[in-house]
Short mmCIF file of C-alpha atoms in Angstrom, two decimals:
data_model
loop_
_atom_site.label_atom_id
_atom_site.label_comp_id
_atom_site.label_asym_id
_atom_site.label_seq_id
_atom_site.Cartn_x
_atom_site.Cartn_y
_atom_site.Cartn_z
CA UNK T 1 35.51 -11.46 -24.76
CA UNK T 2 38.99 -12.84 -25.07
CA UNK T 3 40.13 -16.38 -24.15
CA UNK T 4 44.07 -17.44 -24.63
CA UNK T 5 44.69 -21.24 -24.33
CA UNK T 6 44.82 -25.18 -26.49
CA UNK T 7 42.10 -24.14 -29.41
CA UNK T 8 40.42 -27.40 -31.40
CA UNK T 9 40.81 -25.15 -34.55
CA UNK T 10 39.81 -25.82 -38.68
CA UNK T 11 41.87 -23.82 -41.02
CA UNK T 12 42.56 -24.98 -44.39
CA UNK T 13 40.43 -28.20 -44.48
CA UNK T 14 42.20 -29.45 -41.10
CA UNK T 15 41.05 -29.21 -38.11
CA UNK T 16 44.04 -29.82 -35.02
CA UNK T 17 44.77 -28.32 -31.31
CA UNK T 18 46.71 -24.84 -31.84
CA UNK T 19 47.76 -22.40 -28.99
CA UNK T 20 46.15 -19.56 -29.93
CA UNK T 21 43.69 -16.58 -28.66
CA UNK T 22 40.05 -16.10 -30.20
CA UNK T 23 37.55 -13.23 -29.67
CA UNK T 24 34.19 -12.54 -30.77
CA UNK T 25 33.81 -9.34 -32.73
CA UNK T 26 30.74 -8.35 -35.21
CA UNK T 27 29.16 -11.57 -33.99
CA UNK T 28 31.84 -13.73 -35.29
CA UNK T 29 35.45 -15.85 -33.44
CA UNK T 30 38.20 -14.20 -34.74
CA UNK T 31 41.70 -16.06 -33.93
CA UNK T 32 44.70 -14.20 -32.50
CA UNK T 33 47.81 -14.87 -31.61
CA UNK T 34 48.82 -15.45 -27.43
CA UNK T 35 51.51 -17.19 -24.99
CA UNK T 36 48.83 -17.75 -22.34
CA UNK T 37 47.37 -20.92 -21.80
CA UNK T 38 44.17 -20.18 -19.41
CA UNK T 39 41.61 -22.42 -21.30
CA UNK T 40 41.30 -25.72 -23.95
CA UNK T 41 38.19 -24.56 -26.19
CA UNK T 42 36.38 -26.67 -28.51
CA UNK T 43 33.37 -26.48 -30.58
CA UNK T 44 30.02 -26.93 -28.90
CA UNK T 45 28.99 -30.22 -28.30
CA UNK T 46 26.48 -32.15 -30.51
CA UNK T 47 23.79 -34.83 -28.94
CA UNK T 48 22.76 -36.37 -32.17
CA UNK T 49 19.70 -38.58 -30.56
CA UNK T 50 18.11 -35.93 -27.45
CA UNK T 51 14.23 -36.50 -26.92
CA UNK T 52 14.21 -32.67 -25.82
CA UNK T 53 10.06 -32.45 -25.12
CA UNK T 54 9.43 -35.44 -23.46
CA UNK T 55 9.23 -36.46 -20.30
CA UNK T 56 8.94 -40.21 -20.08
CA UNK T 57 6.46 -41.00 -22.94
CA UNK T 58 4.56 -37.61 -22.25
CA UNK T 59 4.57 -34.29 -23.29
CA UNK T 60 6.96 -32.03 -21.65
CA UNK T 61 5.44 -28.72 -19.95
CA UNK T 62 7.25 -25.43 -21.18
CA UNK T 63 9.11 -25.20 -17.92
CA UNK T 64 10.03 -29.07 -18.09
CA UNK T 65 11.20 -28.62 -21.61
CA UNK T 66 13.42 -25.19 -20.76
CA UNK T 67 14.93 -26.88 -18.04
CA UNK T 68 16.06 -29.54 -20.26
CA UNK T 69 17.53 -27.16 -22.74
CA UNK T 70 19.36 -25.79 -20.18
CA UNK T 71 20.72 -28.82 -18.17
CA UNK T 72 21.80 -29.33 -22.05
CA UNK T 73 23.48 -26.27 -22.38
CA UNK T 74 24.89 -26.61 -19.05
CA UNK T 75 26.79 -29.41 -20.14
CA UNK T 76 28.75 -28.42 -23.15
CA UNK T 77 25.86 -29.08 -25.78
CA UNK T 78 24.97 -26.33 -28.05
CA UNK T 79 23.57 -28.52 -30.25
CA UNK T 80 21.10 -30.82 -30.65
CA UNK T 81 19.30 -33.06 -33.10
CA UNK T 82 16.03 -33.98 -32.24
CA UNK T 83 15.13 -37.72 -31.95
CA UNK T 84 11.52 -37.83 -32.13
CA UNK T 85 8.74 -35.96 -29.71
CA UNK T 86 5.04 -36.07 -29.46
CA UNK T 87 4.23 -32.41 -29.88
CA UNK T 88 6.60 -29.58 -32.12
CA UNK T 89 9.12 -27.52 -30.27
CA UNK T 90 9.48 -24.44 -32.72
CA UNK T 91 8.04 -22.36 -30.47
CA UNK T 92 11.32 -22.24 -27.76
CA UNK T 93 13.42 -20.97 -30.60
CA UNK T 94 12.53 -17.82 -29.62
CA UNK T 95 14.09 -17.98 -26.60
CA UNK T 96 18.00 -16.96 -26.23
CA UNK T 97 20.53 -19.29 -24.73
CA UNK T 98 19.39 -22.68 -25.19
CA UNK T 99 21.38 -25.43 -27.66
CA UNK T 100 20.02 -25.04 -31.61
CA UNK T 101 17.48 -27.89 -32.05
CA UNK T 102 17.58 -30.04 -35.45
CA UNK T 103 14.09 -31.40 -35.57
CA UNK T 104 13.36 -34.72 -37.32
CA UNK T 105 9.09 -34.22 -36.12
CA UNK T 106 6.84 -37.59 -34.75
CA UNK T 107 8.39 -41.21 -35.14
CA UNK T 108 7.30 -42.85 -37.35
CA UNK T 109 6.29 -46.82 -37.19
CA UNK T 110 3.56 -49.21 -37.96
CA UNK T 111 0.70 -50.07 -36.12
CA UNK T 112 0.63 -51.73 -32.83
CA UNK T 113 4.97 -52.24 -33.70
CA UNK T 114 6.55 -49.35 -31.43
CA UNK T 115 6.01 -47.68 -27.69
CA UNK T 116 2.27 -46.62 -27.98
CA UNK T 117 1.93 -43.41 -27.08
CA UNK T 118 4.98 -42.05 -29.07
CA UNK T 119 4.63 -42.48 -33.12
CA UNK T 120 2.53 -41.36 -35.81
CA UNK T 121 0.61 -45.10 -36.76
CA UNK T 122 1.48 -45.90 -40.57
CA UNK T 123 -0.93 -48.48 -41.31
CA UNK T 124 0.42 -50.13 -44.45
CA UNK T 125 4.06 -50.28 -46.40
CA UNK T 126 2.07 -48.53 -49.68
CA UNK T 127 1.49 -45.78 -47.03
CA UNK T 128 4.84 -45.40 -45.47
CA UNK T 129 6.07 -42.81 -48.66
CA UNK T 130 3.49 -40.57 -48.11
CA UNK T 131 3.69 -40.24 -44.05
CA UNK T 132 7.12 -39.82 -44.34
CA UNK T 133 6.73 -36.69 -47.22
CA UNK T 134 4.33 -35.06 -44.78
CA UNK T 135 7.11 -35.47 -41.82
CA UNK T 136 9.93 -34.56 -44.24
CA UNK T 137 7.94 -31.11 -45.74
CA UNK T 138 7.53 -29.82 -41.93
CA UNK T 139 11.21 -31.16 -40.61
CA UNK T 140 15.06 -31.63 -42.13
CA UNK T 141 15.16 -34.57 -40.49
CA UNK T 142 12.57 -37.71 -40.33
CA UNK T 143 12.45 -40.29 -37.40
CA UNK T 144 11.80 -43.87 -38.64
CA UNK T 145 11.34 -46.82 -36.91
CA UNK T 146 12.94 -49.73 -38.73
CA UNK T 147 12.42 -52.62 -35.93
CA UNK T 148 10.26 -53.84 -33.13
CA UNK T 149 9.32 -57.20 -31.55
CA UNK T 150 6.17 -58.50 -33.45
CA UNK T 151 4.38 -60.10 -30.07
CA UNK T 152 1.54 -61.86 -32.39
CA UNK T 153 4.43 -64.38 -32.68
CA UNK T 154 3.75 -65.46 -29.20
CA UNK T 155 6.79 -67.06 -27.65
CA UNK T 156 8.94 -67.31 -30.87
CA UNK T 157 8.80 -62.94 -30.86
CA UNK T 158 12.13 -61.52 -31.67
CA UNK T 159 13.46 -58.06 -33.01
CA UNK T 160 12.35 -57.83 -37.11
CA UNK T 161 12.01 -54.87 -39.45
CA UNK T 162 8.94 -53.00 -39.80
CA UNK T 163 8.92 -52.25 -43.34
CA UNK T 164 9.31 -53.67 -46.75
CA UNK T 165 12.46 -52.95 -49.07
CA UNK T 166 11.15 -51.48 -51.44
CA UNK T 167 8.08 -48.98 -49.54
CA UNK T 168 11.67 -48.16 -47.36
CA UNK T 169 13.47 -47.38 -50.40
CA UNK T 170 10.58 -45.36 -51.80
CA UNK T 171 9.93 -43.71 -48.65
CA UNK T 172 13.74 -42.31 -47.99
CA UNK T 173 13.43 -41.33 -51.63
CA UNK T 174 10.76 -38.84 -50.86
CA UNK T 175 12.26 -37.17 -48.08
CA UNK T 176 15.30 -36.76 -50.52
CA UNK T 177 13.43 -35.38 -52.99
CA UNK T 178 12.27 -32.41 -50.62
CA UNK T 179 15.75 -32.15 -48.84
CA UNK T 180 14.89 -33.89 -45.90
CA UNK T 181 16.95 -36.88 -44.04
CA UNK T 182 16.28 -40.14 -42.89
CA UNK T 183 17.50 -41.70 -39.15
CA UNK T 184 16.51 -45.10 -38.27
CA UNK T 185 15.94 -46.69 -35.10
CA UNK T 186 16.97 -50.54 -35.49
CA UNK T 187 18.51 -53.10 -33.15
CA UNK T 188 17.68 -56.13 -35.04
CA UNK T 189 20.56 -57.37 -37.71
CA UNK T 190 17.90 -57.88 -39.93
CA UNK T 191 17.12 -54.66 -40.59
CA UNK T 192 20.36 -53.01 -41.46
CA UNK T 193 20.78 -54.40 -45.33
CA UNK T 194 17.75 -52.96 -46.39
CA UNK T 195 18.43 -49.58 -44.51
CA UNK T 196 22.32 -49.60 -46.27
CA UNK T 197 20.13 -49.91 -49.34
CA UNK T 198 17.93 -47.53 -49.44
CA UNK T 199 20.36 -44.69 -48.67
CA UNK T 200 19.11 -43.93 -44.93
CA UNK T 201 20.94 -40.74 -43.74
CA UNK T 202 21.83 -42.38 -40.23
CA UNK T 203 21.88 -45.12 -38.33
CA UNK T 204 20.39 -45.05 -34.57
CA UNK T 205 21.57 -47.80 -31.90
CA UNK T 206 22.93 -50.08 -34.90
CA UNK T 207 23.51 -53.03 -32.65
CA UNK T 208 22.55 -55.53 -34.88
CA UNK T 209 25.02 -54.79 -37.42
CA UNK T 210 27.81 -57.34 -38.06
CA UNK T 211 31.72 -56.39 -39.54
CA UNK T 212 30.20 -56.65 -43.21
CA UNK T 213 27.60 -53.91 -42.23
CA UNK T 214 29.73 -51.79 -40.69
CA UNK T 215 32.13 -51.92 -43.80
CA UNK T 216 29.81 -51.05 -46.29
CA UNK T 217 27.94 -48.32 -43.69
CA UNK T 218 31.53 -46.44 -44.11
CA UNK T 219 31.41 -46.98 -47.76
CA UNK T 220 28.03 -45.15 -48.05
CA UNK T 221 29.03 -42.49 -45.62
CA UNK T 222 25.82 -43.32 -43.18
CA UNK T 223 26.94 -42.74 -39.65
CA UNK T 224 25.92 -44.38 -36.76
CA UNK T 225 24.78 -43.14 -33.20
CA UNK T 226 25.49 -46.10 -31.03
CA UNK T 227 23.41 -44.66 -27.59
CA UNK T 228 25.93 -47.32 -25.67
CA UNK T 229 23.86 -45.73 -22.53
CA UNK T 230 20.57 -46.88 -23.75
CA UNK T 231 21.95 -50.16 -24.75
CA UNK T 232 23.28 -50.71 -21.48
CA UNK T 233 19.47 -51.45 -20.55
CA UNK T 234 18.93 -53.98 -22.28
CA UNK T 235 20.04 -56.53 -19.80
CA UNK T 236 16.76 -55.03 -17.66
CA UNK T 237 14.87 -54.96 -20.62
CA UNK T 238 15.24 -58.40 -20.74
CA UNK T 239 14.59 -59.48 -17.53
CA UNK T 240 11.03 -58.49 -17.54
CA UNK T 241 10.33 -60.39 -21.55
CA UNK T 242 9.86 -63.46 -19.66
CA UNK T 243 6.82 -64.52 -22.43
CA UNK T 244 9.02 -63.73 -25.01
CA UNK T 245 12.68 -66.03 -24.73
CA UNK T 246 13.79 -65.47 -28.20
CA UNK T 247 13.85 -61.60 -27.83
CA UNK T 248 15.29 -61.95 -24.56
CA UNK T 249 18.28 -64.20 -25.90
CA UNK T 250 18.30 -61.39 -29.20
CA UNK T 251 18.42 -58.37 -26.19
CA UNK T 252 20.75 -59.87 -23.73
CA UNK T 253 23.28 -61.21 -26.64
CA UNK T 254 23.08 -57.01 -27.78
CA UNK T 255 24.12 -56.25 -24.22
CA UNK T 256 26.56 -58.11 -23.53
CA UNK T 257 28.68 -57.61 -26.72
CA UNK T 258 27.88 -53.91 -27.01
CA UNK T 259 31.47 -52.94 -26.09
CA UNK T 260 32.88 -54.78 -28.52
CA UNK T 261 30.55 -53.95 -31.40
CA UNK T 262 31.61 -50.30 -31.09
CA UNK T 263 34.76 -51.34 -30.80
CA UNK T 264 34.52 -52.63 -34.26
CA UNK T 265 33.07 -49.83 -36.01
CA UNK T 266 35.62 -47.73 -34.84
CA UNK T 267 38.07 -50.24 -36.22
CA UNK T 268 36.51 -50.10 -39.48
CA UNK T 269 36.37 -46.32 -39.76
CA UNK T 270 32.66 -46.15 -39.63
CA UNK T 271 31.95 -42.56 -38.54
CA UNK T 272 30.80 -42.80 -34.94
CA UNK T 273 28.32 -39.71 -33.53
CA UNK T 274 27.25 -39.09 -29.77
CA UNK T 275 24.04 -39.65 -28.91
CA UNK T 276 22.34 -39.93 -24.78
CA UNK T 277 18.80 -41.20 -25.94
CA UNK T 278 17.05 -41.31 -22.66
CA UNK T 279 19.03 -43.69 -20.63
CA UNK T 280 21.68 -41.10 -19.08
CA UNK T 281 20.48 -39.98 -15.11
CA UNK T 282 19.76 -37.21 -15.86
CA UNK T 283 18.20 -37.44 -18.62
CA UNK T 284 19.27 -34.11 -19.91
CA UNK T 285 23.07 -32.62 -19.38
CA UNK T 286 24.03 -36.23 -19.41
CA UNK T 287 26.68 -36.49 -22.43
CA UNK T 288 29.51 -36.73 -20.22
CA UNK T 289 28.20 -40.35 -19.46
CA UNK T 290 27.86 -41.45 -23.06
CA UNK T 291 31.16 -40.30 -23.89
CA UNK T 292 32.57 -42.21 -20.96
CA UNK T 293 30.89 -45.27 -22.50
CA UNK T 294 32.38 -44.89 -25.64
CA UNK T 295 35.71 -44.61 -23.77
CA UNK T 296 35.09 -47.89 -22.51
CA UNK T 297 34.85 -48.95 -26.16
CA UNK T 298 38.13 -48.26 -26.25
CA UNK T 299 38.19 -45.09 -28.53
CA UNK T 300 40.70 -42.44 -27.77
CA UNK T 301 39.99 -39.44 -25.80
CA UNK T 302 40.90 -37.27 -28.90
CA UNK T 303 38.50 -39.30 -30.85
CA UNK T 304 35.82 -38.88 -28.42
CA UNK T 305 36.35 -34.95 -28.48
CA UNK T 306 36.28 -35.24 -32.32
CA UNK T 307 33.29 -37.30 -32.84
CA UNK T 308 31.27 -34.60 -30.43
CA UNK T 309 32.24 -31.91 -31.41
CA UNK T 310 33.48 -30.87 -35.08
CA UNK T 311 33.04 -33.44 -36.87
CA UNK T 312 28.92 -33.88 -36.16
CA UNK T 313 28.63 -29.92 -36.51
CA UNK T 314 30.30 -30.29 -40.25
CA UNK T 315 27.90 -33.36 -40.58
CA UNK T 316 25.05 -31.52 -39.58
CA UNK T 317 26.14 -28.32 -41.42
CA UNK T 318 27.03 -26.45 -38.58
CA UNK T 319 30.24 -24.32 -37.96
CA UNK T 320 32.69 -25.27 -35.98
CA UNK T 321 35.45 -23.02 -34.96
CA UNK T 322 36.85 -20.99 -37.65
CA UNK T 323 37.83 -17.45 -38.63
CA UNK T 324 34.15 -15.53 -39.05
CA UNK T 325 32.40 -18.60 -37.33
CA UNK T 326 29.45 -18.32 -35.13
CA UNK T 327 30.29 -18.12 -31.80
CA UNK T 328 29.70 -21.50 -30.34
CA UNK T 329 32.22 -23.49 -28.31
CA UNK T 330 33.25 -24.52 -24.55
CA UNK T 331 35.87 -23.63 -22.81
CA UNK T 332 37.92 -26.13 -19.55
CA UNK T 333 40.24 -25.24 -17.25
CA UNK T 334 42.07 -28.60 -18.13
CA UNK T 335 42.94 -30.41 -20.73
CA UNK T 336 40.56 -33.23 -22.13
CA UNK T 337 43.22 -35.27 -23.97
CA UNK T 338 44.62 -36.19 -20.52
CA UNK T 339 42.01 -36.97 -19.12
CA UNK T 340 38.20 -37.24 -20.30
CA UNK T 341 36.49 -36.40 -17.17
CA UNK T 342 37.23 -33.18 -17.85
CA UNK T 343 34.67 -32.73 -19.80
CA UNK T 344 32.23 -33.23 -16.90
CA UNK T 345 32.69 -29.46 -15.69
CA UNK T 346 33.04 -26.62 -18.48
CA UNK T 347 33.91 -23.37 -17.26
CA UNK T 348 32.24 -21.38 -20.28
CA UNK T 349 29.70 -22.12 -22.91
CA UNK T 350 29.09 -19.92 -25.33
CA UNK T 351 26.07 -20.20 -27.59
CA UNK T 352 25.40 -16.97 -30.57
CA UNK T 353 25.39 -13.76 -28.26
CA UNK T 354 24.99 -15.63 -24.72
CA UNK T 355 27.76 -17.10 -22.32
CA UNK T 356 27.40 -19.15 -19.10
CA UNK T 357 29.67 -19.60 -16.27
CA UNK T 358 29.85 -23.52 -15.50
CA UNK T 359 27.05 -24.29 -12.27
#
């Protein structure tokens, strides 16, 4: 294979758009030198929160769960980090052409404080350490649940944090000490000081975080995934909490000034990563529609590109496209910086040893 054309390329610590030729030889891109300008290529894209394995709040089949791989693939994503799932996945690595899954296990949350039929139950803060060691030996990544509405509060329920400081602290702690990471859900502003303190490795939704947050999120170098699709629902979420007004007000306030929010973090240099959740229709192949959001949050196009592509492979550890890298990248008959819609219709992915033709 040879492709001539606008390469997102990393050479020497930077990373820019070069006209250039690459070619896959020994299992490796190689760069080379061309005129031609047939393709723009960049490095596969990354959903960083993809529920690959359910379906709803159930377990996918097989066939449900290779079709979603492949409406992923489909799309430009070649790689994905798991957001939580009922049942493992392992057994589809097996399987060639289909995105590289980064699995972070079961969600974890207390009893009776998440969606029911999706977490592991940790009855009690003194137990949270060792439920998230068990998740954290199987998985490099661990899903936590950091805040839920507490409905024994009756009509006063709103959005507050599941867990104490200091079991949170002790808990991320001991998926450190065994190489694992931490993500967080949280939409609640309560929430996100102890998560900044206890060293989570990434934030999830993040819409309760306000400017001083945000500022000390970049400090730390925890990222945030702001799902701006899944937050979009939150105005019907809250149209059916009638029994509970305070979390409505909490949900619709979210909403409304979700825009903005992300706006802000982007402002502040807080690193940003792409994430579809479950909202996008459909559910799978649907990262076009979250980086269209994120457009409307007024980040650049070349941003966008950035934020999906090479900078959440180096994040994750993954290669992005170099001389002797693994072949993973997309290729478009246009280019993206004009115009981001684009990115709705690769004509190539290529994932390892396997390339597909755009549907």
């Amino acid at each position: 294979m040879h492709l001539s054309g606008m390469v997102l390329w990393s050479e020497g610590g930077t990373t820019a758009w070069q006209r250039m030729g690459i070619t896959i030889a020994d299992g490796a891109v190689r760069g080379t030198p061309a005129d031609a300008c047939e393709y723009w290529i960049v490095p596969g894209l990354v959903d960083v929160h993809c529920h690959v394995g359910l379906v709803g709040h159930e377990v996918a089949t097989a066939a449900q769960l290779l079709a979603q791989l492949q409406d992923n693939l489909h799309s430009g994503v070649t790689l994905i980090r798991d957001a939580g799932v009922i049942e493992p996945t392992n057994w589809v690595d097996s399987f060639g052409g289909a995105p590289t899954i980064i699995r972070a296990g079961r969600h974890l949350a207390k009893t009776k404080r998440y969606i029911r039929e999706l977490p592991i139950n940790v009855p009690s803060d003194a137990e949270l350490p060792r439920f998230v060691l068990e998740q954290a030996q199987k998985n490099p990544w661990v899903k936590l649940v950091g805040d839920w509405i507490d409905r024994r509060q009756g009509a006063d329920s709103v959005l507050e944090p599941l867990w104490d400081p200091g079991a949170l602290k002790e808990a991320v702690a001991a998926a450190h000490s065994v190489g694992s990471k931490v993500m967080v859900h949280t939409f609640a502003h309560a929430t996100i000081d102890d998560l900044l303190e206890a060293e989570v490795d990434s934030i999830e939704h993040g819409t309760g975080m306000d400017a001083e947050q945000m500022r000390e999120a970049k400090a730390r170098g925890i990222p945030v995934t702001p799902t701006l699709l899944q937050v979009g629902t939150f105005a019907d979420i809250a149209q059916r909490a009638h029994k509970y007004p305070k979390y409505r007000e909490q949900m619709l306030r979210m909403y409304e000034r979700r825009y903005e929010q992300v706006a802000l973090m982007a402002d502040i240099g807080v690193t940003l990563l792409v994430g579809t959740d479950t909202a996008p229709r459909p559910v799978h192949g649907g990262i076009y529609q979250e980086l269209a959001e994120l457009r409307k949050a007024g980040l650049s196009t070349c941003e966008i590109i950035d934020s999906a592509t090479w900078k959440a492979r180096q994040f994750f550890g993954y290669s992005d496209l170099h001389e002797g890298a693994v072949p993973d990248f997309v290729a478009y008959r246009a280019d993206p910086r004009d115009n981001l819609d684009v990115l709705q219709t690769p004509a190539l992915v290529v994932s390892g040893h396997v390339t597909f033709a755009a549907k």
